[in-house]
Amino acid sequence: MNSEILSFENVTFTYNAEDGPVRPAVADVSFSIQQGEWIALVGHNGSGKSTIAKLMNGLLFPNKGKVKVFGQEMSEETLWDIRSDLGMVFQNPDNQFVGATVQDDVAFALENNGVPHAVMVERVHEALSQVKMEDYKDHEPHHLSGGQKQRVAIAGALAMRPKLLILDEATSMLDPQGRMEVIETIRRLRESTGLTVISITHDLEEAALAERIIVMNLGQKNMEGTPAAVFSQGSKLTDMGLDLPFAMRMTHLLQEAGVGLQEEHMTEDKLVDELWKYYSKA
Amino acid sequence: MEILLKGVGYSYAKDTPFEKRALTDVDLHIPSGSYTAIIGHTGSGKSTVLQHLNALLKPTEGVVMIGDRKIEAGVKAKDLRNVRRQVGIVFQFPEQQLFDETVLKDIMFGPLNFGVPEKEAERRARELVVQLGLPEGVLDKSPFDLSGGQMRRVAIAGVLAMEPEVLVLDEPTAGLDPRGRREIMDLFHELHITKNLTTVLVTHSMEDAARYADRIAIMHKGRCVVTGEPKAIFSNEEQLQDYSLQPPRSVRLQRDFEERTGLKLGEVSLTEEVLAKNIALAMADGGGSL
């Protein structure tokens, strides 16, 4: 049986509502996320993604509707309780370090929460091994690459044993290699722990790996479904300023160029496969 | 305007215990009117090179020629205003540098600082706002009330308002969504052509380097190790790997396709569109003969 871990019920939020009528940043949005899911929340710049992230961890509260996390409605009273089970990793790898070494940094939140030393050592070790950064435990965080920094930030969140991990554009400032490292880390984590992950992103290659995608446009939820179902909407996504995964763009370009491909492909391997079959039959 | 780096070395915090060498013996020629992409792994020295292009950093060894202005290691360089005006740099996340009350004032700040008359500075600002696809009403707004993508465009307009001859772009699309990325890169390409600019793009995106540049320079461990045309650079996968780089996705897919089908596409496909055409052609020619 699935159990709900987070939900939005008809949530509306408007910035600076007192300056007169402006478009709500988030307008009447509802969705529900079950324990153990990997959800990608995608949308163009200004679609409301980041506002949703802030509503999820209680940096903002809805003007209308309800945000429920771990069965509790987000409010001034419940916020600290909720946050203790919620790990977040932000966009800029340079803005989230406090410790002088990698392990100090990962231990920071544990120490703040009065976790006994022996438990702390064990948790830090475990979290660093989950992101494959154990060898760097005595390094200074500033000297790591962007991808390594984000993996340490993930370890910092994991050390608190969260029920939910939210990645707010955690790969958008990284180089391609760093992005791969982080995505690979999330994938491994999901396999080994089944942790619930919400990744807020406009990288469609990253979104393609999730189990379910929620597409935001102009503050509203525009689509929701499996990557295959969402990407099959093709031009609807590109009209919203988003993109398709590379293999799908290539499939469409090849079809336009007169290659009679029958299927939509989300990976390059499958695309090359069909091209080969098509060619050898021709 | 051409830029030439000859035997350039640079150490941060030189002659201190924290001295850190960033560049070693860099030779790099950026011909006038070229669109050069500088690529390289994180930490390869790309950003340090970039800051030499308008003398924000001065070489600790060697010579940098910016047009006919010579910046030489060990020689004090005076009055660099002209160099700074001629070579405009759009830094990463340039919107973080916006500061003025209104968009109009922010864009006019640079030219006014360089002695452009107020009327002319305003004319440029009005024209650029339209060119960059911003709504005209934006001029009287505070830059901080704009969306991230719009703020980025305002910051870029501020650099263009100085009418530079060389435009240097440091990861100009980082953090933008796919459409914003494409629009900004297309805009730079258009400006490159219509304004006869010399453009230098520092990027992690092999796809952008392949699509827009006519010359590529690879930085590796503080040295400029290879320069050449995109087709030559991106068809040499082994060499790229030596420098921890990968070819663009279209080139990788072409390789997989050729290996799988045994067909050869002839030239290397630098963009998705070209690859699709080349595959369609090869299948039409070769298909059916099996």
PDB file of C-alpha atoms in Angstrom, chain A:
ATOM      1  CA  MET A   1       0.000   0.000   0.000  1.00  0.00           C
ATOM      2  CA  ASN A   2       1.266   3.429  -0.850  1.00  0.00           C
ATOM      3  CA  SER A   3       1.032   6.169   1.688  1.00  0.00           C
ATOM      4  CA  GLU A   4       0.950   9.831   0.912  1.00  0.00           C
ATOM      5  CA  ILE A   5       4.047  11.801   1.837  1.00  0.00           C
ATOM      6  CA  LEU A   6       3.230  15.236   0.456  1.00  0.00           C
ATOM      7  CA  SER A   7       0.218  16.885  -1.105  1.00  0.00           C
ATOM      8  CA  PHE A   8      -0.904  20.220  -2.483  1.00  0.00           C
ATOM      9  CA  GLU A   9      -4.643  20.847  -2.289  1.00  0.00           C
ATOM     10  CA  ASN A  10      -5.814  23.739  -4.472  1.00  0.00           C
ATOM     11  CA  VAL A  11      -2.800  25.825  -3.505  1.00  0.00           C
ATOM     12  CA  THR A  12      -2.620  29.439  -4.654  1.00  0.00           C
ATOM     13  CA  PHE A  13       0.189  31.835  -3.849  1.00  0.00           C
ATOM     14  CA  THR A  14       0.715  35.426  -5.011  1.00  0.00           C
ATOM     15  CA  TYR A  15       3.755  37.604  -4.315  1.00  0.00           C
ATOM     16  CA  ASN A  16       3.151  41.244  -3.296  1.00  0.00           C
ATOM     17  CA  ALA A  17      -0.600  40.823  -3.421  1.00  0.00           C
ATOM     18  CA  GLU A  18      -0.986  44.309  -1.857  1.00  0.00           C
ATOM     19  CA  ASP A  19       0.409  46.078  -4.963  1.00  0.00           C
ATOM     20  CA  GLY A  20      -2.781  45.317  -6.856  1.00  0.00           C
ATOM     21  CA  PRO A  21      -3.673  42.413  -9.092  1.00  0.00           C
ATOM     22  CA  VAL A  22      -0.740  40.327 -10.307  1.00  0.00           C
ATOM     23  CA  ARG A  23      -0.754  36.835 -11.741  1.00  0.00           C
ATOM     24  CA  PRO A  24      -0.429  34.289  -8.952  1.00  0.00           C
ATOM     25  CA  ALA A  25       2.960  32.551  -8.965  1.00  0.00           C
ATOM     26  CA  VAL A  26       1.099  29.342  -8.148  1.00  0.00           C
ATOM     27  CA  ALA A  27      -2.570  29.072  -9.090  1.00  0.00           C
ATOM     28  CA  ASP A  28      -4.906  26.394  -7.770  1.00  0.00           C
ATOM     29  CA  VAL A  29      -2.351  23.602  -7.912  1.00  0.00           C
ATOM     30  CA  SER A  30      -3.112  20.118  -6.594  1.00  0.00           C
ATOM     31  CA  PHE A  31      -1.024  16.974  -6.618  1.00  0.00           C
ATOM     32  CA  SER A  32      -0.166  14.108  -4.327  1.00  0.00           C
ATOM     33  CA  ILE A  33       3.169  12.343  -3.879  1.00  0.00           C
ATOM     34  CA  GLN A  34       3.363   8.839  -2.453  1.00  0.00           C
ATOM     35  CA  GLN A  35       6.101   7.351  -0.348  1.00  0.00           C
ATOM     36  CA  GLY A  36       8.918   5.896  -2.434  1.00  0.00           C
ATOM     37  CA  GLU A  37       8.206   7.877  -5.598  1.00  0.00           C
ATOM     38  CA  TRP A  38      10.730   9.819  -7.692  1.00  0.00           C
ATOM     39  CA  ILE A  39       8.945  12.886  -8.997  1.00  0.00           C
ATOM     40  CA  ALA A  40      10.316  15.484 -11.393  1.00  0.00           C
ATOM     41  CA  LEU A  41       8.701  18.898 -11.251  1.00  0.00           C
ATOM     42  CA  VAL A  42       9.515  20.694 -14.486  1.00  0.00           C
ATOM     43  CA  GLY A  43       8.670  24.059 -15.988  1.00  0.00           C
ATOM     44  CA  HIS A  44      10.217  27.064 -17.702  1.00  0.00           C
ATOM     45  CA  ASN A  45      11.795  29.979 -15.778  1.00  0.00           C
ATOM     46  CA  GLY A  46       8.947  31.725 -13.996  1.00  0.00           C
ATOM     47  CA  SER A  47       6.551  28.765 -14.178  1.00  0.00           C
ATOM     48  CA  GLY A  48       6.170  28.574 -10.413  1.00  0.00           C
ATOM     49  CA  LYS A  49       8.588  25.701  -9.726  1.00  0.00           C
ATOM     50  CA  SER A  50      10.714  27.531  -7.170  1.00  0.00           C
ATOM     51  CA  THR A  51       7.677  28.947  -5.404  1.00  0.00           C
ATOM     52  CA  ILE A  52       6.398  25.391  -5.045  1.00  0.00           C
ATOM     53  CA  ALA A  53       9.717  24.380  -3.485  1.00  0.00           C
ATOM     54  CA  LYS A  54       9.367  27.211  -0.963  1.00  0.00           C
ATOM     55  CA  LEU A  55       5.800  26.173  -0.186  1.00  0.00           C
ATOM     56  CA  MET A  56       6.984  22.598   0.347  1.00  0.00           C
ATOM     57  CA  ASN A  57       9.400  23.490   3.127  1.00  0.00           C
ATOM     58  CA  GLY A  58       7.426  26.291   4.727  1.00  0.00           C
ATOM     59  CA  LEU A  59       9.490  29.258   3.536  1.00  0.00           C
ATOM     60  CA  LEU A  60       6.174  30.452   2.127  1.00  0.00           C
ATOM     61  CA  PHE A  61       2.611  29.632   3.087  1.00  0.00           C
ATOM     62  CA  PRO A  62      -0.279  29.409   0.626  1.00  0.00           C
ATOM     63  CA  ASN A  63      -2.810  32.268   0.331  1.00  0.00           C
ATOM     64  CA  LYS A  64      -5.401  29.615  -0.425  1.00  0.00           C
ATOM     65  CA  GLY A  65      -5.423  25.844  -0.168  1.00  0.00           C
ATOM     66  CA  LYS A  66      -3.349  23.442   1.886  1.00  0.00           C
ATOM     67  CA  VAL A  67       0.149  21.991   1.778  1.00  0.00           C
ATOM     68  CA  LYS A  68       0.386  18.724   3.699  1.00  0.00           C
ATOM     69  CA  VAL A  69       3.689  17.058   4.452  1.00  0.00           C
ATOM     70  CA  PHE A  70       3.956  13.717   6.284  1.00  0.00           C
ATOM     71  CA  GLY A  71       0.247  13.969   7.064  1.00  0.00           C
ATOM     72  CA  GLN A  72       0.479  17.377   8.776  1.00  0.00           C
ATOM     73  CA  GLU A  73      -0.702  20.660   7.342  1.00  0.00           C
ATOM     74  CA  MET A  74       2.213  23.058   6.887  1.00  0.00           C
ATOM     75  CA  SER A  75       1.881  25.979   9.303  1.00  0.00           C
ATOM     76  CA  GLU A  76       3.981  28.064  11.698  1.00  0.00           C
ATOM     77  CA  GLU A  77       3.352  25.397  14.336  1.00  0.00           C
ATOM     78  CA  THR A  78       4.199  22.276  12.323  1.00  0.00           C
ATOM     79  CA  LEU A  79       6.980  23.709  10.209  1.00  0.00           C
ATOM     80  CA  TRP A  80       9.940  22.718  12.412  1.00  0.00           C
ATOM     81  CA  ASP A  81       8.598  19.257  12.930  1.00  0.00           C
ATOM     82  CA  ILE A  82       8.179  18.793   9.188  1.00  0.00           C
ATOM     83  CA  ARG A  83      11.568  20.235   8.305  1.00  0.00           C
ATOM     84  CA  SER A  84      13.364  17.772  10.560  1.00  0.00           C
ATOM     85  CA  ASP A  85      12.276  14.967   8.215  1.00  0.00           C
ATOM     86  CA  LEU A  86      12.818  16.859   5.008  1.00  0.00           C
ATOM     87  CA  GLY A  87      16.177  17.174   3.256  1.00  0.00           C
ATOM     88  CA  MET A  88      16.784  19.929   0.728  1.00  0.00           C
ATOM     89  CA  VAL A  89      19.593  20.599  -1.716  1.00  0.00           C
ATOM     90  CA  PHE A  90      19.701  23.946  -3.476  1.00  0.00           C
ATOM     91  CA  GLN A  91      20.965  25.260  -6.799  1.00  0.00           C
ATOM     92  CA  ASN A  92      24.223  26.945  -5.925  1.00  0.00           C
ATOM     93  CA  PRO A  93      26.863  24.508  -4.678  1.00  0.00           C
ATOM     94  CA  ASP A  94      28.896  27.347  -3.187  1.00  0.00           C
ATOM     95  CA  ASN A  95      26.192  28.764  -0.951  1.00  0.00           C
ATOM     96  CA  GLN A  96      25.498  25.804   1.285  1.00  0.00           C
ATOM     97  CA  PHE A  97      28.715  24.991   3.123  1.00  0.00           C
ATOM     98  CA  VAL A  98      29.462  25.799   6.739  1.00  0.00           C
ATOM     99  CA  GLY A  99      32.021  23.168   7.806  1.00  0.00           C
ATOM    100  CA  ALA A 100      35.786  23.416   7.375  1.00  0.00           C
ATOM    101  CA  THR A 101      35.976  19.836   6.136  1.00  0.00           C
ATOM    102  CA  VAL A 102      33.555  17.653   4.240  1.00  0.00           C
ATOM    103  CA  GLN A 103      32.741  15.531   7.295  1.00  0.00           C
ATOM    104  CA  ASP A 104      32.265  18.571   9.554  1.00  0.00           C
ATOM    105  CA  ASP A 105      29.861  19.910   7.035  1.00  0.00           C
ATOM    106  CA  VAL A 106      27.847  16.714   6.835  1.00  0.00           C
ATOM    107  CA  ALA A 107      27.799  16.558  10.653  1.00  0.00           C
ATOM    108  CA  PHE A 108      26.583  20.142  11.023  1.00  0.00           C
ATOM    109  CA  ALA A 109      22.841  19.504  11.181  1.00  0.00           C
ATOM    110  CA  LEU A 110      23.320  16.429  13.375  1.00  0.00           C
ATOM    111  CA  GLU A 111      25.359  18.428  15.833  1.00  0.00           C
ATOM    112  CA  ASN A 112      22.734  21.174  15.845  1.00  0.00           C
ATOM    113  CA  ASN A 113      20.133  18.591  16.700  1.00  0.00           C
ATOM    114  CA  GLY A 114      22.153  17.200  19.599  1.00  0.00           C
ATOM    115  CA  VAL A 115      22.787  13.775  18.105  1.00  0.00           C
ATOM    116  CA  PRO A 116      25.275  11.870  20.330  1.00  0.00           C
ATOM    117  CA  HIS A 117      28.831  11.761  19.010  1.00  0.00           C
ATOM    118  CA  ALA A 118      29.035   8.018  18.347  1.00  0.00           C
ATOM    119  CA  VAL A 119      25.793   8.049  16.353  1.00  0.00           C
ATOM    120  CA  MET A 120      26.951  11.139  14.510  1.00  0.00           C
ATOM    121  CA  VAL A 121      30.201   9.495  13.382  1.00  0.00           C
ATOM    122  CA  GLU A 122      28.287   6.512  12.101  1.00  0.00           C
ATOM    123  CA  ARG A 123      25.693   8.586  10.256  1.00  0.00           C
ATOM    124  CA  VAL A 124      28.291  10.837   8.623  1.00  0.00           C
ATOM    125  CA  HIS A 125      30.212   7.813   7.453  1.00  0.00           C
ATOM    126  CA  GLU A 126      27.069   6.186   6.101  1.00  0.00           C
ATOM    127  CA  ALA A 127      25.870   9.333   4.316  1.00  0.00           C
ATOM    128  CA  LEU A 128      29.262   9.957   2.688  1.00  0.00           C
ATOM    129  CA  SER A 129      29.473   6.383   1.478  1.00  0.00           C
ATOM    130  CA  GLN A 130      25.980   6.669  -0.018  1.00  0.00           C
ATOM    131  CA  VAL A 131      27.177   9.528  -2.228  1.00  0.00           C
ATOM    132  CA  LYS A 132      30.632   7.946  -2.729  1.00  0.00           C
ATOM    133  CA  MET A 133      32.513  10.800  -1.100  1.00  0.00           C
ATOM    134  CA  GLU A 134      34.143   8.936   1.828  1.00  0.00           C
ATOM    135  CA  ASP A 135      37.618   9.422   0.401  1.00  0.00           C
ATOM    136  CA  TYR A 136      37.108  13.164   0.636  1.00  0.00           C
ATOM    137  CA  LYS A 137      35.955  13.358   4.240  1.00  0.00           C
ATOM    138  CA  ASP A 138      38.934  15.462   5.369  1.00  0.00           C
ATOM    139  CA  HIS A 139      38.976  17.716   2.308  1.00  0.00           C
ATOM    140  CA  GLU A 140      37.945  21.349   2.330  1.00  0.00           C
ATOM    141  CA  PRO A 141      34.569  21.747   0.627  1.00  0.00           C
ATOM    142  CA  HIS A 142      35.671  24.758  -1.482  1.00  0.00           C
ATOM    143  CA  HIS A 143      38.271  22.721  -3.275  1.00  0.00           C
ATOM    144  CA  LEU A 144      35.814  20.166  -4.601  1.00  0.00           C
ATOM    145  CA  SER A 145      34.274  20.233  -8.068  1.00  0.00           C
ATOM    146  CA  GLY A 146      30.663  21.391  -8.435  1.00  0.00           C
ATOM    147  CA  GLY A 147      29.352  17.834  -8.741  1.00  0.00           C
ATOM    148  CA  GLN A 148      31.287  16.747  -5.659  1.00  0.00           C
ATOM    149  CA  LYS A 149      29.976  19.731  -3.701  1.00  0.00           C
ATOM    150  CA  GLN A 150      26.401  18.835  -4.540  1.00  0.00           C
ATOM    151  CA  ARG A 151      27.030  15.211  -3.532  1.00  0.00           C
ATOM    152  CA  VAL A 152      28.320  16.438  -0.163  1.00  0.00           C
ATOM    153  CA  ALA A 153      25.223  18.635   0.154  1.00  0.00           C
ATOM    154  CA  ILE A 154      23.106  15.538  -0.524  1.00  0.00           C
ATOM    155  CA  ALA A 155      25.080  13.636   2.141  1.00  0.00           C
ATOM    156  CA  GLY A 156      24.372  16.468   4.592  1.00  0.00           C
ATOM    157  CA  ALA A 157      20.665  16.004   3.934  1.00  0.00           C
ATOM    158  CA  LEU A 158      20.875  12.189   4.117  1.00  0.00           C
ATOM    159  CA  ALA A 159      22.680  12.236   7.468  1.00  0.00           C
ATOM    160  CA  MET A 160      19.435  13.533   8.987  1.00  0.00           C
ATOM    161  CA  ARG A 161      17.679  10.404   7.654  1.00  0.00           C
ATOM    162  CA  PRO A 162      14.981  12.393   5.883  1.00  0.00           C
ATOM    163  CA  LYS A 163      11.719  10.865   4.723  1.00  0.00           C
ATOM    164  CA  LEU A 164      11.789  13.098   1.684  1.00  0.00           C
ATOM    165  CA  LEU A 165      14.624  14.643  -0.330  1.00  0.00           C
ATOM    166  CA  ILE A 166      13.890  17.763  -2.400  1.00  0.00           C
ATOM    167  CA  LEU A 167      16.431  18.851  -5.019  1.00  0.00           C
ATOM    168  CA  ASP A 168      15.756  22.448  -6.095  1.00  0.00           C
ATOM    169  CA  GLU A 169      17.549  22.800  -9.434  1.00  0.00           C
ATOM    170  CA  ALA A 170      20.473  21.026  -7.814  1.00  0.00           C
ATOM    171  CA  THR A 171      22.118  20.243 -11.158  1.00  0.00           C
ATOM    172  CA  SER A 172      21.493  23.473 -13.058  1.00  0.00           C
ATOM    173  CA  MET A 173      24.794  25.177 -12.200  1.00  0.00           C
ATOM    174  CA  LEU A 174      26.961  22.118 -12.810  1.00  0.00           C
ATOM    175  CA  ASP A 175      29.046  21.144 -15.812  1.00  0.00           C
ATOM    176  CA  PRO A 176      27.908  18.064 -17.754  1.00  0.00           C
ATOM    177  CA  GLN A 177      30.118  15.730 -15.740  1.00  0.00           C
ATOM    178  CA  GLY A 178      28.925  17.148 -12.407  1.00  0.00           C
ATOM    179  CA  ARG A 179      25.330  16.805 -13.548  1.00  0.00           C
ATOM    180  CA  MET A 180      25.906  13.150 -14.425  1.00  0.00           C
ATOM    181  CA  GLU A 181      27.538  12.484 -11.044  1.00  0.00           C
ATOM    182  CA  VAL A 182      24.584  13.930  -9.163  1.00  0.00           C
ATOM    183  CA  ILE A 183      21.946  12.166 -11.269  1.00  0.00           C
ATOM    184  CA  GLU A 184      23.838   8.886 -10.879  1.00  0.00           C
ATOM    185  CA  THR A 185      23.978   9.434  -7.109  1.00  0.00           C
ATOM    186  CA  ILE A 186      20.225   9.948  -6.919  1.00  0.00           C
ATOM    187  CA  ARG A 187      19.612   6.896  -9.035  1.00  0.00           C
ATOM    188  CA  ARG A 188      21.792   4.709  -6.794  1.00  0.00           C
ATOM    189  CA  LEU A 189      20.182   6.101  -3.659  1.00  0.00           C
ATOM    190  CA  ARG A 190      16.751   5.315  -4.989  1.00  0.00           C
ATOM    191  CA  GLU A 191      17.799   1.750  -5.757  1.00  0.00           C
ATOM    192  CA  SER A 192      19.375   1.111  -2.381  1.00  0.00           C
ATOM    193  CA  THR A 193      17.001   3.002  -0.067  1.00  0.00           C
ATOM    194  CA  GLY A 194      13.790   3.741  -1.955  1.00  0.00           C
ATOM    195  CA  LEU A 195      13.928   7.289  -0.595  1.00  0.00           C
ATOM    196  CA  THR A 196      11.170   9.599  -1.862  1.00  0.00           C
ATOM    197  CA  VAL A 197      12.749  12.222  -4.136  1.00  0.00           C
ATOM    198  CA  ILE A 198      11.271  15.362  -5.662  1.00  0.00           C
ATOM    199  CA  SER A 199      13.580  16.962  -8.179  1.00  0.00           C
ATOM    200  CA  ILE A 200      12.736  20.409  -9.438  1.00  0.00           C
ATOM    201  CA  THR A 201      14.496  20.868 -12.739  1.00  0.00           C
ATOM    202  CA  HIS A 202      14.362  22.032 -16.306  1.00  0.00           C
ATOM    203  CA  ASP A 203      16.768  19.363 -17.431  1.00  0.00           C
ATOM    204  CA  LEU A 204      14.523  17.022 -19.359  1.00  0.00           C
ATOM    205  CA  GLU A 205      17.143  14.271 -19.472  1.00  0.00           C
ATOM    206  CA  GLU A 206      17.051  14.262 -15.693  1.00  0.00           C
ATOM    207  CA  ALA A 207      13.246  14.325 -15.646  1.00  0.00           C
ATOM    208  CA  ALA A 208      13.154  11.345 -18.009  1.00  0.00           C
ATOM    209  CA  LEU A 209      14.604   9.159 -15.228  1.00  0.00           C
ATOM    210  CA  ALA A 210      11.819   9.984 -12.756  1.00  0.00           C
ATOM    211  CA  GLU A 211       8.731   7.825 -12.311  1.00  0.00           C
ATOM    212  CA  ARG A 212       6.318  10.668 -12.723  1.00  0.00           C
ATOM    213  CA  ILE A 213       6.617  14.181 -14.111  1.00  0.00           C
ATOM    214  CA  ILE A 214       4.549  17.190 -13.098  1.00  0.00           C
ATOM    215  CA  VAL A 215       4.737  19.993 -15.649  1.00  0.00           C
ATOM    216  CA  MET A 216       4.156  23.573 -14.496  1.00  0.00           C
ATOM    217  CA  ASN A 217       3.262  26.402 -16.850  1.00  0.00           C
ATOM    218  CA  LEU A 218       2.442  30.013 -15.854  1.00  0.00           C
ATOM    219  CA  GLY A 219       1.774  28.983 -12.273  1.00  0.00           C
ATOM    220  CA  GLN A 220      -0.584  26.154 -13.145  1.00  0.00           C
ATOM    221  CA  LYS A 221      -0.173  22.423 -13.282  1.00  0.00           C
ATOM    222  CA  ASN A 222      -0.275  21.689 -16.969  1.00  0.00           C
ATOM    223  CA  MET A 223       0.379  17.954 -17.169  1.00  0.00           C
ATOM    224  CA  GLU A 224       1.145  15.025 -14.961  1.00  0.00           C
ATOM    225  CA  GLY A 225       2.162  11.504 -15.926  1.00  0.00           C
ATOM    226  CA  THR A 226       4.946   9.059 -16.712  1.00  0.00           C
ATOM    227  CA  PRO A 227       7.888  10.450 -18.699  1.00  0.00           C
ATOM    228  CA  ALA A 228       6.716   8.525 -21.775  1.00  0.00           C
ATOM    229  CA  ALA A 229       3.209   9.995 -21.520  1.00  0.00           C
ATOM    230  CA  VAL A 230       4.443  13.538 -20.891  1.00  0.00           C
ATOM    231  CA  PHE A 231       7.069  13.514 -23.624  1.00  0.00           C
ATOM    232  CA  SER A 232       4.573  12.103 -26.116  1.00  0.00           C
ATOM    233  CA  GLN A 233       2.932  15.561 -25.935  1.00  0.00           C
ATOM    234  CA  GLY A 234       5.881  16.847 -27.994  1.00  0.00           C
ATOM    235  CA  SER A 235       5.032  20.297 -29.293  1.00  0.00           C
ATOM    236  CA  LYS A 236       2.918  21.126 -26.242  1.00  0.00           C
ATOM    237  CA  LEU A 237       6.107  20.974 -24.184  1.00  0.00           C
ATOM    238  CA  THR A 238       8.226  22.949 -26.600  1.00  0.00           C
ATOM    239  CA  ASP A 239       5.505  25.620 -26.813  1.00  0.00           C
ATOM    240  CA  MET A 240       5.891  26.014 -23.065  1.00  0.00           C
ATOM    241  CA  GLY A 241       9.613  26.719 -23.406  1.00  0.00           C
ATOM    242  CA  LEU A 242      10.638  23.220 -22.414  1.00  0.00           C
ATOM    243  CA  ASP A 243      12.446  20.711 -24.497  1.00  0.00           C
ATOM    244  CA  LEU A 244      12.324  17.017 -25.299  1.00  0.00           C
ATOM    245  CA  PRO A 245      15.062  14.528 -24.457  1.00  0.00           C
ATOM    246  CA  PHE A 246      17.734  14.395 -27.146  1.00  0.00           C
ATOM    247  CA  ALA A 247      16.669  10.982 -28.519  1.00  0.00           C
ATOM    248  CA  MET A 248      13.099  12.232 -29.005  1.00  0.00           C
ATOM    249  CA  ARG A 249      14.195  15.406 -30.723  1.00  0.00           C
ATOM    250  CA  MET A 250      16.311  13.272 -33.049  1.00  0.00           C
ATOM    251  CA  THR A 251      13.387  10.902 -33.686  1.00  0.00           C
ATOM    252  CA  HIS A 252      11.238  13.853 -34.764  1.00  0.00           C
ATOM    253  CA  LEU A 253      13.975  15.397 -36.919  1.00  0.00           C
ATOM    254  CA  LEU A 254      14.568  12.038 -38.624  1.00  0.00           C
ATOM    255  CA  GLN A 255      10.850  11.618 -39.291  1.00  0.00           C
ATOM    256  CA  GLU A 256      10.750  15.106 -40.799  1.00  0.00           C
ATOM    257  CA  ALA A 257      13.726  14.169 -42.976  1.00  0.00           C
ATOM    258  CA  GLY A 258      11.741  11.210 -44.306  1.00  0.00           C
ATOM    259  CA  VAL A 259      13.020   8.332 -42.186  1.00  0.00           C
ATOM    260  CA  GLY A 260       9.929   6.288 -41.376  1.00  0.00           C
ATOM    261  CA  LEU A 261      10.530   5.587 -37.689  1.00  0.00           C
ATOM    262  CA  GLN A 262       7.488   4.050 -36.037  1.00  0.00           C
ATOM    263  CA  GLU A 263       8.208   4.642 -32.364  1.00  0.00           C
ATOM    264  CA  GLU A 264       9.026   7.498 -30.026  1.00  0.00           C
ATOM    265  CA  HIS A 265      12.412   6.898 -28.439  1.00  0.00           C
ATOM    266  CA  MET A 266      13.564   8.219 -25.100  1.00  0.00           C
ATOM    267  CA  THR A 267      17.075   6.785 -25.255  1.00  0.00           C
ATOM    268  CA  GLU A 268      19.739   6.887 -27.932  1.00  0.00           C
ATOM    269  CA  ASP A 269      20.234   3.090 -27.740  1.00  0.00           C
ATOM    270  CA  LYS A 270      16.634   2.390 -28.646  1.00  0.00           C
ATOM    271  CA  LEU A 271      16.720   4.951 -31.431  1.00  0.00           C
ATOM    272  CA  VAL A 272      19.840   3.425 -32.999  1.00  0.00           C
ATOM    273  CA  ASP A 273      18.201   0.004 -32.628  1.00  0.00           C
ATOM    274  CA  GLU A 274      15.171   1.006 -34.633  1.00  0.00           C
ATOM    275  CA  LEU A 275      17.294   2.786 -37.225  1.00  0.00           C
ATOM    276  CA  TRP A 276      19.278  -0.399 -37.659  1.00  0.00           C
ATOM    277  CA  LYS A 277      16.138  -2.542 -37.986  1.00  0.00           C
ATOM    278  CA  TYR A 278      14.600  -0.062 -40.392  1.00  0.00           C
ATOM    279  CA  TYR A 279      17.759  -0.018 -42.452  1.00  0.00           C
ATOM    280  CA  SER A 280      18.296  -3.759 -42.583  1.00  0.00           C
ATOM    281  CA  LYS A 281      14.675  -4.329 -43.636  1.00  0.00           C
ATOM    282  CA  ALA A 282      14.701  -1.652 -46.309  1.00  0.00           C
TER     283      ALA A 282
END
